[in-house]
mmCIF file of C-alpha atoms in Angstrom:
data_model
loop_
_atom_site.group_PDB
_atom_site.id
_atom_site.type_symbol
_atom_site.label_atom_id
_atom_site.label_comp_id
_atom_site.label_asym_id
_atom_site.label_seq_id
_atom_site.Cartn_x
_atom_site.Cartn_y
_atom_site.Cartn_z
ATOM 1 C CA UNK A 539 -42.445 60.165 -94.963
ATOM 2 C CA UNK A 540 -39.285 60.184 -94.072
ATOM 3 C CA UNK A 541 -36.461 57.189 -94.268
ATOM 4 C CA UNK A 542 -36.401 58.038 -90.081
ATOM 5 C CA UNK A 543 -40.258 57.458 -89.780
ATOM 6 C CA UNK A 544 -40.307 54.698 -91.844
ATOM 7 C CA UNK A 545 -37.825 52.591 -90.848
ATOM 8 C CA UNK A 546 -39.076 52.770 -86.723
ATOM 9 C CA UNK A 547 -42.458 50.380 -87.425
ATOM 10 C CA UNK A 548 -39.381 47.969 -89.230
ATOM 11 C CA UNK A 549 -37.112 48.688 -85.838
ATOM 12 C CA UNK A 550 -40.260 47.487 -83.886
ATOM 13 C CA UNK A 551 -41.916 44.658 -86.241
ATOM 14 C CA UNK A 552 -38.099 42.935 -85.025
ATOM 15 C CA UNK A 553 -37.253 44.355 -81.590
ATOM 16 C CA UNK A 554 -41.268 42.425 -80.426
ATOM 17 C CA UNK A 555 -42.215 45.494 -78.916
ATOM 18 C CA UNK A 556 -45.713 46.643 -79.283
ATOM 19 C CA UNK A 557 -45.024 49.477 -77.877
ATOM 20 C CA UNK A 558 -43.129 52.370 -78.985
ATOM 21 C CA UNK A 559 -39.605 53.439 -76.768
ATOM 22 C CA UNK A 560 -41.207 56.860 -76.904
ATOM 23 C CA UNK A 561 -44.865 54.878 -75.357
ATOM 24 C CA UNK A 562 -43.742 52.841 -72.778
ATOM 25 C CA UNK A 563 -41.894 55.344 -70.620
ATOM 26 C CA UNK A 564 -45.364 57.239 -69.757
ATOM 27 C CA UNK A 565 -46.767 54.299 -68.828
ATOM 28 C CA UNK A 566 -44.876 52.646 -66.278
ATOM 29 C CA UNK A 567 -44.789 55.016 -64.690
ATOM 30 C CA UNK A 568 -48.526 55.475 -65.057
ATOM 31 C CA UNK A 569 -48.232 52.465 -63.631
ATOM 32 C CA UNK A 570 -45.866 52.820 -60.839
ATOM 33 C CA UNK A 571 -48.197 55.927 -59.809
ATOM 34 C CA UNK A 572 -50.924 53.422 -59.911
ATOM 35 C CA UNK A 573 -49.974 50.431 -57.686
ATOM 36 C CA UNK A 574 -48.699 53.481 -54.999
ATOM 37 C CA UNK A 575 -52.108 54.254 -54.426
ATOM 38 C CA UNK A 576 -53.574 51.478 -54.178
ATOM 39 C CA UNK A 577 -50.550 50.416 -51.781
ATOM 40 C CA UNK A 578 -51.655 54.274 -50.058
ATOM 41 C CA UNK A 579 -55.056 53.113 -50.396
ATOM 42 C CA UNK A 580 -55.178 50.174 -48.469
ATOM 43 C CA UNK A 581 -52.610 51.071 -45.618
ATOM 44 C CA UNK A 582 -54.768 53.748 -45.319
ATOM 45 C CA UNK A 583 -57.659 51.944 -45.346
ATOM 46 C CA UNK A 584 -56.251 48.581 -42.634
ATOM 47 C CA UNK A 585 -54.905 51.701 -40.128
ATOM 48 C CA UNK A 586 -58.525 53.672 -39.914
ATOM 49 C CA UNK A 587 -61.431 50.522 -40.637
ATOM 50 C CA UNK A 588 -59.460 47.724 -41.284
ATOM 51 C CA UNK A 589 -57.155 48.067 -38.156
ATOM 52 C CA UNK A 590 -60.563 48.743 -36.401
ATOM 53 C CA UNK A 591 -62.455 45.664 -36.396
ATOM 54 C CA UNK A 592 -61.968 41.812 -37.611
ATOM 55 C CA UNK A 593 -64.477 39.777 -39.409
ATOM 56 C CA UNK A 594 -64.999 35.968 -40.477
ATOM 57 C CA UNK A 595 -67.206 34.091 -41.741
ATOM 58 C CA UNK A 596 -66.805 30.765 -39.780
ATOM 59 C CA UNK A 597 -69.013 31.171 -37.453
ATOM 60 C CA UNK A 598 -71.932 29.184 -37.185
ATOM 61 C CA UNK A 599 -74.738 29.547 -33.386
ATOM 62 C CA UNK A 600 -74.634 26.601 -30.717
ATOM 63 C CA UNK A 601 -76.352 25.826 -27.333
ATOM 64 C CA UNK A 602 -75.611 24.683 -24.319
ATOM 65 C CA UNK A 603 -78.502 21.691 -24.979
ATOM 66 C CA UNK A 604 -79.665 19.628 -22.240
ATOM 67 C CA UNK A 605 -80.468 16.434 -22.211
ATOM 68 C CA UNK A 606 -83.349 14.867 -21.422
ATOM 69 C CA UNK A 607 -82.727 10.803 -19.480
ATOM 70 C CA UNK A 608 -84.683 9.376 -16.964
ATOM 71 C CA UNK A 609 -83.719 8.861 -13.026
ATOM 72 C CA UNK A 610 -86.174 5.375 -13.264
ATOM 73 C CA UNK A 611 -86.774 2.807 -15.430
ATOM 74 C CA UNK A 612 -90.177 1.418 -16.833
ATOM 75 C CA UNK A 613 -91.908 1.306 -20.066
ATOM 76 C CA UNK A 614 -93.434 4.966 -21.127
ATOM 77 C CA UNK A 615 -97.369 4.690 -20.902
ATOM 78 C CA UNK A 616 -97.374 8.442 -22.543
ATOM 79 C CA UNK A 617 -95.187 11.190 -25.010
ATOM 80 C CA UNK A 618 -96.938 14.588 -25.078
ATOM 81 C CA UNK A 619 -94.101 16.559 -27.213
ATOM 82 C CA UNK A 620 -92.541 15.926 -30.428
ATOM 83 C CA UNK A 621 -89.483 17.628 -32.957
ATOM 84 C CA UNK A 622 -89.471 21.336 -33.525
ATOM 85 C CA UNK A 623 -92.262 21.813 -29.582
ATOM 86 C CA UNK A 624 -91.021 24.281 -27.640
ATOM 87 C CA UNK A 625 -91.539 24.100 -24.164
ATOM 88 C CA UNK A 626 -91.207 26.112 -21.106
ATOM 89 C CA UNK A 627 -89.118 24.767 -17.348
ATOM 90 C CA UNK A 628 -91.677 22.165 -16.112
ATOM 91 C CA UNK A 629 -94.083 21.138 -18.778
ATOM 92 C CA UNK A 630 -94.587 17.419 -19.088
ATOM 93 C CA UNK A 631 -92.416 16.007 -21.265
ATOM 94 C CA UNK A 632 -93.784 11.365 -20.940
ATOM 95 C CA UNK A 633 -94.522 9.929 -17.752
ATOM 96 C CA UNK A 634 -92.954 6.349 -17.612
ATOM 97 C CA UNK A 635 -95.385 3.164 -15.228
ATOM 98 C CA UNK A 636 -94.937 3.706 -12.201
ATOM 99 C CA UNK A 637 -97.262 0.581 -10.261
ATOM 100 C CA UNK A 638 -93.138 -0.390 -8.998
ATOM 101 C CA UNK A 639 -93.145 2.173 -7.846
ATOM 102 C CA UNK A 640 -96.418 2.692 -6.240
ATOM 103 C CA UNK A 641 -95.547 -0.919 -4.423
ATOM 104 C CA UNK A 642 -91.565 0.334 -3.977
ATOM 105 C CA UNK A 643 -93.397 3.066 -1.999
ATOM 106 C CA UNK A 644 -95.864 1.219 0.698
ATOM 107 C CA UNK A 645 -93.758 -0.836 1.434
ATOM 108 C CA UNK A 646 -90.674 1.441 2.569
ATOM 109 C CA UNK A 647 -93.536 2.769 4.057
ATOM 110 C CA UNK A 648 -94.436 -0.734 6.152
ATOM 111 C CA UNK A 649 -90.969 -0.198 7.292
ATOM 112 C CA UNK A 650 -91.079 3.584 8.712
ATOM 113 C CA UNK A 651 -94.070 1.515 10.558
ATOM 114 C CA UNK A 652 -91.959 -0.838 11.542
ATOM 115 C CA UNK A 653 -89.472 0.052 13.043
ATOM 116 C CA UNK A 654 -91.208 2.872 15.121
ATOM 117 C CA UNK A 655 -93.235 0.885 16.844
ATOM 118 C CA UNK A 656 -89.702 -0.954 17.196
ATOM 119 C CA UNK A 657 -88.274 1.722 18.737
ATOM 120 C CA UNK A 658 -91.509 2.483 21.029
ATOM 121 C CA UNK A 659 -91.135 -0.925 22.330
ATOM 122 C CA UNK A 660 -87.555 0.114 23.125
ATOM 123 C CA UNK A 661 -88.275 2.724 25.600
ATOM 124 C CA UNK A 662 -91.432 0.593 26.985
ATOM 125 C CA UNK A 663 -88.695 -2.149 27.654
ATOM 126 C CA UNK A 664 -86.020 0.770 29.118
ATOM 127 C CA UNK A 665 -89.682 1.577 31.388
ATOM 128 C CA UNK A 666 -89.472 -1.838 32.219
ATOM 129 C CA UNK A 667 -85.761 -2.584 33.395
ATOM 130 C CA UNK A 668 -86.241 0.610 35.270
ATOM 131 C CA UNK A 669 -88.568 -0.768 37.340
ATOM 132 C CA UNK A 670 -86.898 -3.619 37.724
ATOM 133 C CA UNK A 671 -83.957 -2.515 38.556
ATOM 134 C CA UNK A 672 -85.639 0.118 41.263
ATOM 135 C CA UNK A 673 -87.809 -3.189 42.762
ATOM 136 C CA UNK A 674 -84.011 -4.881 42.777
ATOM 137 C CA UNK A 675 -83.341 -2.120 44.923
ATOM 138 C CA UNK A 676 -86.047 -2.016 47.053
ATOM 139 C CA UNK A 677 -84.993 -5.805 47.560
ATOM 140 C CA UNK A 678 -81.176 -5.201 48.558
ATOM 141 C CA UNK A 679 -83.153 -3.271 51.702
ATOM 142 C CA UNK A 680 -85.476 -5.842 52.553
ATOM 143 C CA UNK A 681 -82.046 -8.303 52.634
ATOM 144 C CA UNK A 682 -80.735 -5.737 54.826
ATOM 145 C CA UNK A 683 -83.321 -5.102 57.452
ATOM 146 C CA UNK A 684 -83.374 -9.241 57.269
ATOM 147 C CA UNK A 685 -79.814 -9.787 57.676
ATOM 148 C CA UNK A 686 -79.783 -7.297 60.603
ATOM 149 C CA UNK A 687 -82.029 -9.102 62.427
ATOM 150 C CA UNK A 688 -80.531 -12.622 61.776
ATOM 151 C CA UNK A 689 -78.078 -10.754 63.231
ATOM 152 C CA UNK A 690 -79.165 -9.554 66.250
ATOM 153 C CA UNK A 691 -80.589 -12.891 66.466
ATOM 154 C CA UNK A 692 -77.084 -15.119 66.404
ATOM 155 C CA UNK A 693 -76.604 -12.034 69.403
ATOM 156 C CA UNK A 694 -78.681 -12.998 71.365
ATOM 157 C CA UNK A 695 -78.662 -17.047 70.912
ATOM 158 C CA UNK A 696 -74.785 -16.325 71.879
ATOM 159 C CA UNK A 697 -75.110 -14.328 75.049
ATOM 160 C CA UNK A 698 -77.976 -17.050 76.055
ATOM 161 C CA UNK A 699 -75.620 -19.907 76.020
ATOM 162 C CA UNK A 700 -72.660 -18.273 76.763
ATOM 163 C CA UNK A 701 -74.695 -17.788 80.800
ATOM 164 C CA UNK A 702 -75.960 -21.195 80.541
ATOM 165 C CA UNK A 703 -72.806 -22.939 80.036
ATOM 166 C CA UNK A 704 -71.169 -21.228 82.404
ATOM 167 C CA UNK A 705 -74.331 -22.040 84.847
ATOM 168 C CA UNK A 706 -73.365 -26.133 83.651
ATOM 169 C CA UNK A 707 -70.787 -26.401 86.056
ATOM 170 C CA UNK A 708 -72.529 -25.520 89.297
ATOM 171 C CA UNK A 709 -75.086 -27.099 88.057
ATOM 172 C CA UNK A 710 -77.994 -24.830 88.009
ATOM 173 C CA UNK A 711 -78.767 -25.716 84.922
ATOM 174 C CA UNK A 712 -79.997 -27.925 83.782
ATOM 175 C CA UNK A 713 -78.303 -30.414 80.025
ATOM 176 C CA UNK A 714 -81.233 -30.172 78.928
ATOM 177 C CA UNK A 715 -81.860 -26.526 78.680
ATOM 178 C CA UNK A 716 -78.331 -26.310 77.889
ATOM 179 C CA UNK A 717 -79.209 -28.166 74.756
ATOM 180 C CA UNK A 718 -81.802 -25.992 73.340
ATOM 181 C CA UNK A 719 -79.363 -22.859 74.310
ATOM 182 C CA UNK A 720 -76.784 -24.646 71.803
ATOM 183 C CA UNK A 721 -79.971 -25.511 69.230
ATOM 184 C CA UNK A 722 -80.518 -21.840 69.193
ATOM 185 C CA UNK A 723 -77.381 -20.360 68.797
ATOM 186 C CA UNK A 724 -76.729 -22.839 65.278
ATOM 187 C CA UNK A 725 -79.754 -22.288 64.144
ATOM 188 C CA UNK A 726 -79.628 -17.847 64.637
ATOM 189 C CA UNK A 727 -76.444 -17.924 63.160
ATOM 190 C CA UNK A 728 -77.359 -20.211 59.640
ATOM 191 C CA UNK A 729 -80.684 -17.647 59.946
ATOM 192 C CA UNK A 730 -77.183 -14.917 59.385
ATOM 193 C CA UNK A 731 -75.531 -16.594 57.231
ATOM 194 C CA UNK A 732 -78.808 -17.315 54.885
ATOM 195 C CA UNK A 733 -79.475 -13.635 55.438
ATOM 196 C CA UNK A 734 -75.771 -12.434 54.372
ATOM 197 C CA UNK A 735 -75.614 -14.922 51.611
ATOM 198 C CA UNK A 736 -79.382 -13.533 50.041
ATOM 199 C CA UNK A 737 -78.555 -9.475 50.704
ATOM 200 C CA UNK A 738 -75.430 -10.730 48.191
ATOM 201 C CA UNK A 739 -77.566 -12.187 45.994
ATOM 202 C CA UNK A 740 -79.994 -9.161 46.311
ATOM 203 C CA UNK A 741 -76.778 -7.219 45.653
ATOM 204 C CA UNK A 742 -75.897 -8.678 42.551
ATOM 205 C CA UNK A 743 -79.298 -9.328 40.863
ATOM 206 C CA UNK A 744 -79.403 -5.731 40.743
ATOM 207 C CA UNK A 745 -76.389 -5.337 39.370
ATOM 208 C CA UNK A 746 -77.287 -7.719 36.517
ATOM 209 C CA UNK A 747 -80.943 -5.290 36.327
ATOM 210 C CA UNK A 748 -78.698 -2.497 36.181
ATOM 211 C CA UNK A 749 -76.960 -3.615 33.126
ATOM 212 C CA UNK A 750 -79.806 -4.689 31.299
ATOM 213 C CA UNK A 751 -81.479 -1.145 31.523
ATOM 214 C CA UNK A 752 -78.081 0.455 30.727
ATOM 215 C CA UNK A 753 -78.049 -2.064 27.759
ATOM 216 C CA UNK A 754 -81.025 -0.706 26.414
ATOM 217 C CA UNK A 755 -81.083 2.599 27.367
ATOM 218 C CA UNK A 756 -77.749 2.912 25.735
ATOM 219 C CA UNK A 757 -79.780 2.151 21.546
ATOM 220 C CA UNK A 758 -82.450 4.640 22.483
ATOM 221 C CA UNK A 759 -80.375 7.232 24.693
ATOM 222 C CA UNK A 760 -80.581 10.551 22.817
ATOM 223 C CA UNK A 761 -83.594 10.312 20.297
ATOM 224 C CA UNK A 762 -86.674 10.793 19.520
ATOM 225 C CA UNK A 763 -89.131 9.229 17.596
ATOM 226 C CA UNK A 764 -87.664 11.332 14.898
ATOM 227 C CA UNK A 765 -84.513 10.792 14.570
ATOM 228 C CA UNK A 766 -83.469 7.410 15.985
ATOM 229 C CA UNK A 767 -80.654 5.462 13.572
ATOM 230 C CA UNK A 768 -83.673 2.755 12.601
ATOM 231 C CA UNK A 769 -85.875 5.075 11.562
ATOM 232 C CA UNK A 770 -84.132 7.163 9.906
ATOM 233 C CA UNK A 771 -82.998 4.606 7.787
ATOM 234 C CA UNK A 772 -86.993 3.841 6.780
ATOM 235 C CA UNK A 773 -87.442 7.358 6.836
ATOM 236 C CA UNK A 774 -84.326 7.728 4.103
ATOM 237 C CA UNK A 775 -86.341 4.327 2.126
ATOM 238 C CA UNK A 776 -89.934 6.098 2.465
ATOM 239 C CA UNK A 777 -87.988 9.340 0.821
ATOM 240 C CA UNK A 778 -86.120 7.647 -2.133
ATOM 241 C CA UNK A 779 -89.058 5.663 -2.967
ATOM 242 C CA UNK A 780 -91.658 9.193 -3.401
ATOM 243 C CA UNK A 781 -88.748 10.584 -5.356
ATOM 244 C CA UNK A 782 -89.001 7.602 -6.927
ATOM 245 C CA UNK A 783 -92.582 7.892 -8.358
ATOM 246 C CA UNK A 784 -92.010 10.940 -8.451
ATOM 247 C CA UNK A 785 -89.717 10.774 -11.321
ATOM 248 C CA UNK A 786 -91.667 8.716 -13.193
ATOM 249 C CA UNK A 787 -93.406 12.052 -14.395
ATOM 250 C CA UNK A 788 -90.394 14.344 -16.356
ATOM 251 C CA UNK A 789 -90.333 17.397 -16.830
ATOM 252 C CA UNK A 790 -88.398 20.067 -18.882
ATOM 253 C CA UNK A 791 -85.458 20.903 -17.494
ATOM 254 C CA UNK A 792 -85.116 25.032 -19.789
ATOM 255 C CA UNK A 793 -87.180 27.180 -21.286
ATOM 256 C CA UNK A 794 -86.194 25.022 -25.466
ATOM 257 C CA UNK A 795 -87.689 23.045 -28.917
ATOM 258 C CA UNK A 796 -87.019 19.701 -28.736
ATOM 259 C CA UNK A 797 -84.921 17.843 -30.334
ATOM 260 C CA UNK A 798 -84.242 14.488 -30.782
ATOM 261 C CA UNK A 799 -87.203 12.154 -29.411
ATOM 262 C CA UNK A 800 -86.339 9.049 -29.301
ATOM 263 C CA UNK A 801 -88.489 7.611 -27.323
ATOM 264 C CA UNK A 802 -92.619 5.949 -28.039
ATOM 265 C CA UNK A 803 -95.187 4.958 -25.634
ATOM 266 C CA UNK A 804 -94.637 1.110 -24.988
ATOM 267 C CA UNK A 805 -91.094 1.530 -25.218
ATOM 268 C CA UNK A 806 -88.781 0.242 -21.513
ATOM 269 C CA UNK A 807 -86.575 3.323 -21.786
ATOM 270 C CA UNK A 808 -83.359 3.170 -18.227
ATOM 271 C CA UNK A 809 -81.880 5.194 -16.136
ATOM 272 C CA UNK A 810 -79.395 7.804 -17.800
ATOM 273 C CA UNK A 811 -80.927 6.876 -21.732
ATOM 274 C CA UNK A 812 -80.785 10.077 -23.327
ATOM 275 C CA UNK A 813 -84.643 10.510 -24.910
ATOM 276 C CA UNK A 814 -84.559 13.779 -25.713
ATOM 277 C CA UNK A 815 -82.266 17.197 -26.283
ATOM 278 C CA UNK A 816 -84.589 20.550 -25.012
ATOM 279 C CA UNK A 817 -82.380 23.119 -27.731
ATOM 280 C CA UNK A 818 -82.826 26.655 -25.566
ATOM 281 C CA UNK A 819 -82.920 28.231 -28.913
ATOM 282 C CA UNK A 820 -83.952 32.131 -26.416
ATOM 283 C CA UNK A 821 -80.076 31.616 -24.801
ATOM 284 C CA UNK A 822 -77.985 30.499 -27.265
ATOM 285 C CA UNK A 823 -74.127 31.879 -28.750
ATOM 286 C CA UNK A 824 -72.081 31.692 -31.544
ATOM 287 C CA UNK A 825 -68.892 30.597 -31.967
ATOM 288 C CA UNK A 826 -66.681 32.534 -35.011
ATOM 289 C CA UNK A 827 -63.616 31.157 -35.948
ATOM 290 C CA UNK A 828 -60.893 33.447 -36.393
ATOM 291 C CA UNK A 829 -57.534 32.660 -37.403
ATOM 292 C CA UNK A 830 -55.036 33.114 -35.059
ATOM 293 C CA UNK A 831 -53.422 36.082 -36.338
ATOM 294 C CA UNK A 832 -56.802 38.159 -36.226
ATOM 295 C CA UNK A 833 -56.920 37.468 -32.252
ATOM 296 C CA UNK A 834 -54.672 39.210 -30.513
ATOM 297 C CA UNK A 835 -56.006 43.240 -30.415
ATOM 298 C CA UNK A 836 -59.016 40.623 -29.744
ATOM 299 C CA UNK A 837 -60.616 40.974 -25.708
ATOM 300 C CA UNK A 838 -63.449 39.464 -24.227
ATOM 301 C CA UNK A 839 -66.466 42.034 -23.152
ATOM 302 C CA UNK A 840 -65.874 43.220 -26.762
ATOM 303 C CA UNK A 841 -68.748 43.604 -28.517
ATOM 304 C CA UNK A 842 -69.893 42.549 -31.916
ATOM 305 C CA UNK A 843 -72.113 42.547 -35.274
ATOM 306 C CA UNK A 844 -73.450 39.997 -36.501
ATOM 307 C CA UNK A 845 -75.499 38.452 -40.077
ATOM 308 C CA UNK A 846 -77.151 35.117 -40.296
ATOM 309 C CA UNK A 847 -76.988 33.435 -43.584
ATOM 310 C CA UNK A 848 -80.577 33.115 -42.321
ATOM 311 C CA UNK A 849 -81.877 35.414 -41.885
ATOM 312 C CA UNK A 850 -79.826 38.021 -44.681
ATOM 313 C CA UNK A 851 -77.541 41.254 -43.867
ATOM 314 C CA UNK A 852 -80.322 43.037 -42.856
ATOM 315 C CA UNK A 853 -80.969 41.724 -39.451
ATOM 316 C CA UNK A 854 -77.720 42.396 -37.479
ATOM 317 C CA UNK A 855 -77.233 40.789 -34.029
ATOM 318 C CA UNK A 856 -75.599 42.760 -31.771
ATOM 319 C CA UNK A 857 -73.679 40.416 -28.919
ATOM 320 C CA UNK A 858 -70.268 41.035 -27.004
ATOM 321 C CA UNK A 859 -67.647 39.015 -26.747
ATOM 322 C CA UNK A 860 -67.704 36.721 -23.756
ATOM 323 C CA UNK A 861 -63.833 33.928 -24.089
ATOM 324 C CA UNK A 862 -61.809 32.040 -26.183
ATOM 325 C CA UNK A 863 -62.057 28.309 -26.147
ATOM 326 C CA UNK A 864 -59.289 26.231 -24.877
ATOM 327 C CA UNK A 865 -57.020 25.479 -27.666
ATOM 328 C CA UNK A 866 -57.595 25.257 -31.694
ATOM 329 C CA UNK A 867 -60.378 22.808 -33.539
ATOM 330 C CA UNK A 868 -57.036 21.208 -34.621
ATOM 331 C CA UNK A 869 -55.930 20.314 -31.509
ATOM 332 C CA UNK A 870 -59.363 18.638 -30.183
ATOM 333 C CA UNK A 871 -60.091 17.273 -33.621
ATOM 334 C CA UNK A 872 -60.520 13.221 -33.921
ATOM 335 C CA UNK A 873 -56.894 12.909 -34.782
ATOM 336 C CA UNK A 874 -54.986 16.224 -34.078
ATOM 337 C CA UNK A 875 -52.538 17.288 -36.491
ATOM 338 C CA UNK A 876 -48.671 15.627 -35.283
ATOM 339 C CA UNK A 877 -46.514 18.890 -35.995
ATOM 340 C CA UNK A 878 -43.255 16.986 -35.092
ATOM 341 C CA UNK A 879 -42.075 15.139 -37.927
ATOM 342 C CA UNK A 880 -40.479 16.502 -41.169
ATOM 343 C CA UNK A 881 -42.131 17.508 -43.533
ATOM 344 C CA UNK A 882 -43.726 19.676 -41.489
ATOM 345 C CA UNK A 883 -45.967 23.093 -43.557
ATOM 346 C CA UNK A 884 -46.878 25.598 -41.371
ATOM 347 C CA UNK A 885 -50.790 25.912 -41.618
ATOM 348 C CA UNK A 886 -52.857 29.271 -39.824
ATOM 349 C CA UNK A 887 -55.295 28.263 -37.616
ATOM 350 C CA UNK A 888 -57.843 29.217 -36.421
ATOM 351 C CA UNK A 889 -59.786 29.602 -32.081
ATOM 352 C CA UNK A 890 -63.354 30.067 -31.535
ATOM 353 C CA UNK A 891 -64.703 32.685 -29.111
ATOM 354 C CA UNK A 892 -67.378 32.487 -28.153
ATOM 355 C CA UNK A 893 -69.528 35.450 -28.808
ATOM 356 C CA UNK A 894 -73.032 36.169 -26.297
ATOM 357 C CA UNK A 895 -75.761 36.737 -28.058
ATOM 358 C CA UNK A 896 -78.861 39.484 -27.254
ATOM 359 C CA UNK A 897 -81.801 37.051 -25.830
ATOM 360 C CA UNK A 898 -83.815 40.472 -26.721
ATOM 361 C CA UNK A 899 -82.844 40.227 -30.477
ATOM 362 C CA UNK A 900 -83.381 36.193 -30.719
ATOM 363 C CA UNK A 901 -86.763 36.873 -29.350
ATOM 364 C CA UNK A 902 -88.023 38.092 -32.838
ATOM 365 C CA UNK A 903 -86.030 37.333 -35.154
ATOM 366 C CA UNK A 904 -84.890 33.295 -33.759
ATOM 367 C CA UNK A 905 -82.581 31.889 -34.593
ATOM 368 C CA UNK A 906 -81.050 27.605 -34.401
ATOM 369 C CA UNK A 907 -78.165 25.915 -34.207
ATOM 370 C CA UNK A 908 -75.920 24.763 -36.758
ATOM 371 C CA UNK A 909 -76.864 28.095 -38.859
ATOM 372 C CA UNK A 910 -73.688 30.344 -40.398
ATOM 373 C CA UNK A 911 -73.448 33.690 -39.257
ATOM 374 C CA UNK A 912 -70.906 36.690 -40.390
ATOM 375 C CA UNK A 913 -69.107 37.462 -37.289
ATOM 376 C CA UNK A 914 -67.375 41.165 -36.586
ATOM 377 C CA UNK A 915 -65.854 42.011 -33.756
ATOM 378 C CA UNK A 916 -64.616 45.895 -32.426
ATOM 379 C CA UNK A 917 -61.700 46.848 -31.013
ATOM 380 C CA UNK A 918 -61.684 49.839 -30.065
ATOM 381 C CA UNK A 919 -63.218 48.825 -27.466
ATOM 382 C CA UNK A 920 -61.198 49.411 -24.339
ATOM 383 C CA UNK A 921 -61.780 45.335 -22.938
#
């Protein structure tokens, strides 16, 4: 062994290097080539595969739940469903005691009958007042005839008295005849004045009767037994009472599964209190929380493929992107982040993207609200 060969390990030991210089260079070259290859493979994956879709495992099943709230108050007398029970739209859920509502309905119906009778009485009163006004008109004609007769009598009395007064100086007419003619004239004048006053009174009575008739007719004018305001008001009370009675029977508003039942038999419920929730398991969606850096090419209408932890990767769900949330989760949190601070640190935000699921697939593989999902959106769709 030569001195150079013997000195080589010593030099290597003195320099603290495990590999010799002649072996270090090939390894560094190989490492560089490996880095370049990995980078090229990653670039090719990102260009040909990664850029064609975006995915996230931060996704959860959701639904527009229907809260069942009684629209009338009362004591619960029957509950026919329980949690986890499937129900159909219109199916009976529970009953409320209806004694108060039945009494209210009977009272409203009695008020309606009374209003109808009052309306009929008003119509009869209108006819009576009309007949009275007609009678007053007839009395006016009679009074006019009496006035005409009185005027004729007065004219005759005036003529008789004039003739007798002209002959009184010649002695052809006695003083007694002249006195009788004078009294007859005075009586005729009085009768004519009385007839004239009676006519005025009759005319005034006729005007009063017509005005009373007009006032009475104004209440019912243009109405019928079904359109009169007082009858419509009473009918509205009847309709409201019937509606309150119908509302003592509470039915499912949609198809779904019962959840969060909060009532028991014997419990008194109030209007608007949540009795239970119906989850529409056949109309579920997924809220996928993508990073903001992933959403540049995501559009409504694009296809999505999803898997659930509940069924595993063997079951694929398909859906479509239907929209984006109006803000990030941080923006709608109970205490929103205040980024206008001196110690601000940028954090990538997530924006909920809603994906509509296929109802047929949900029927074959039912899901429940809150289950975890993996979501992948196909970016090659042109939507």
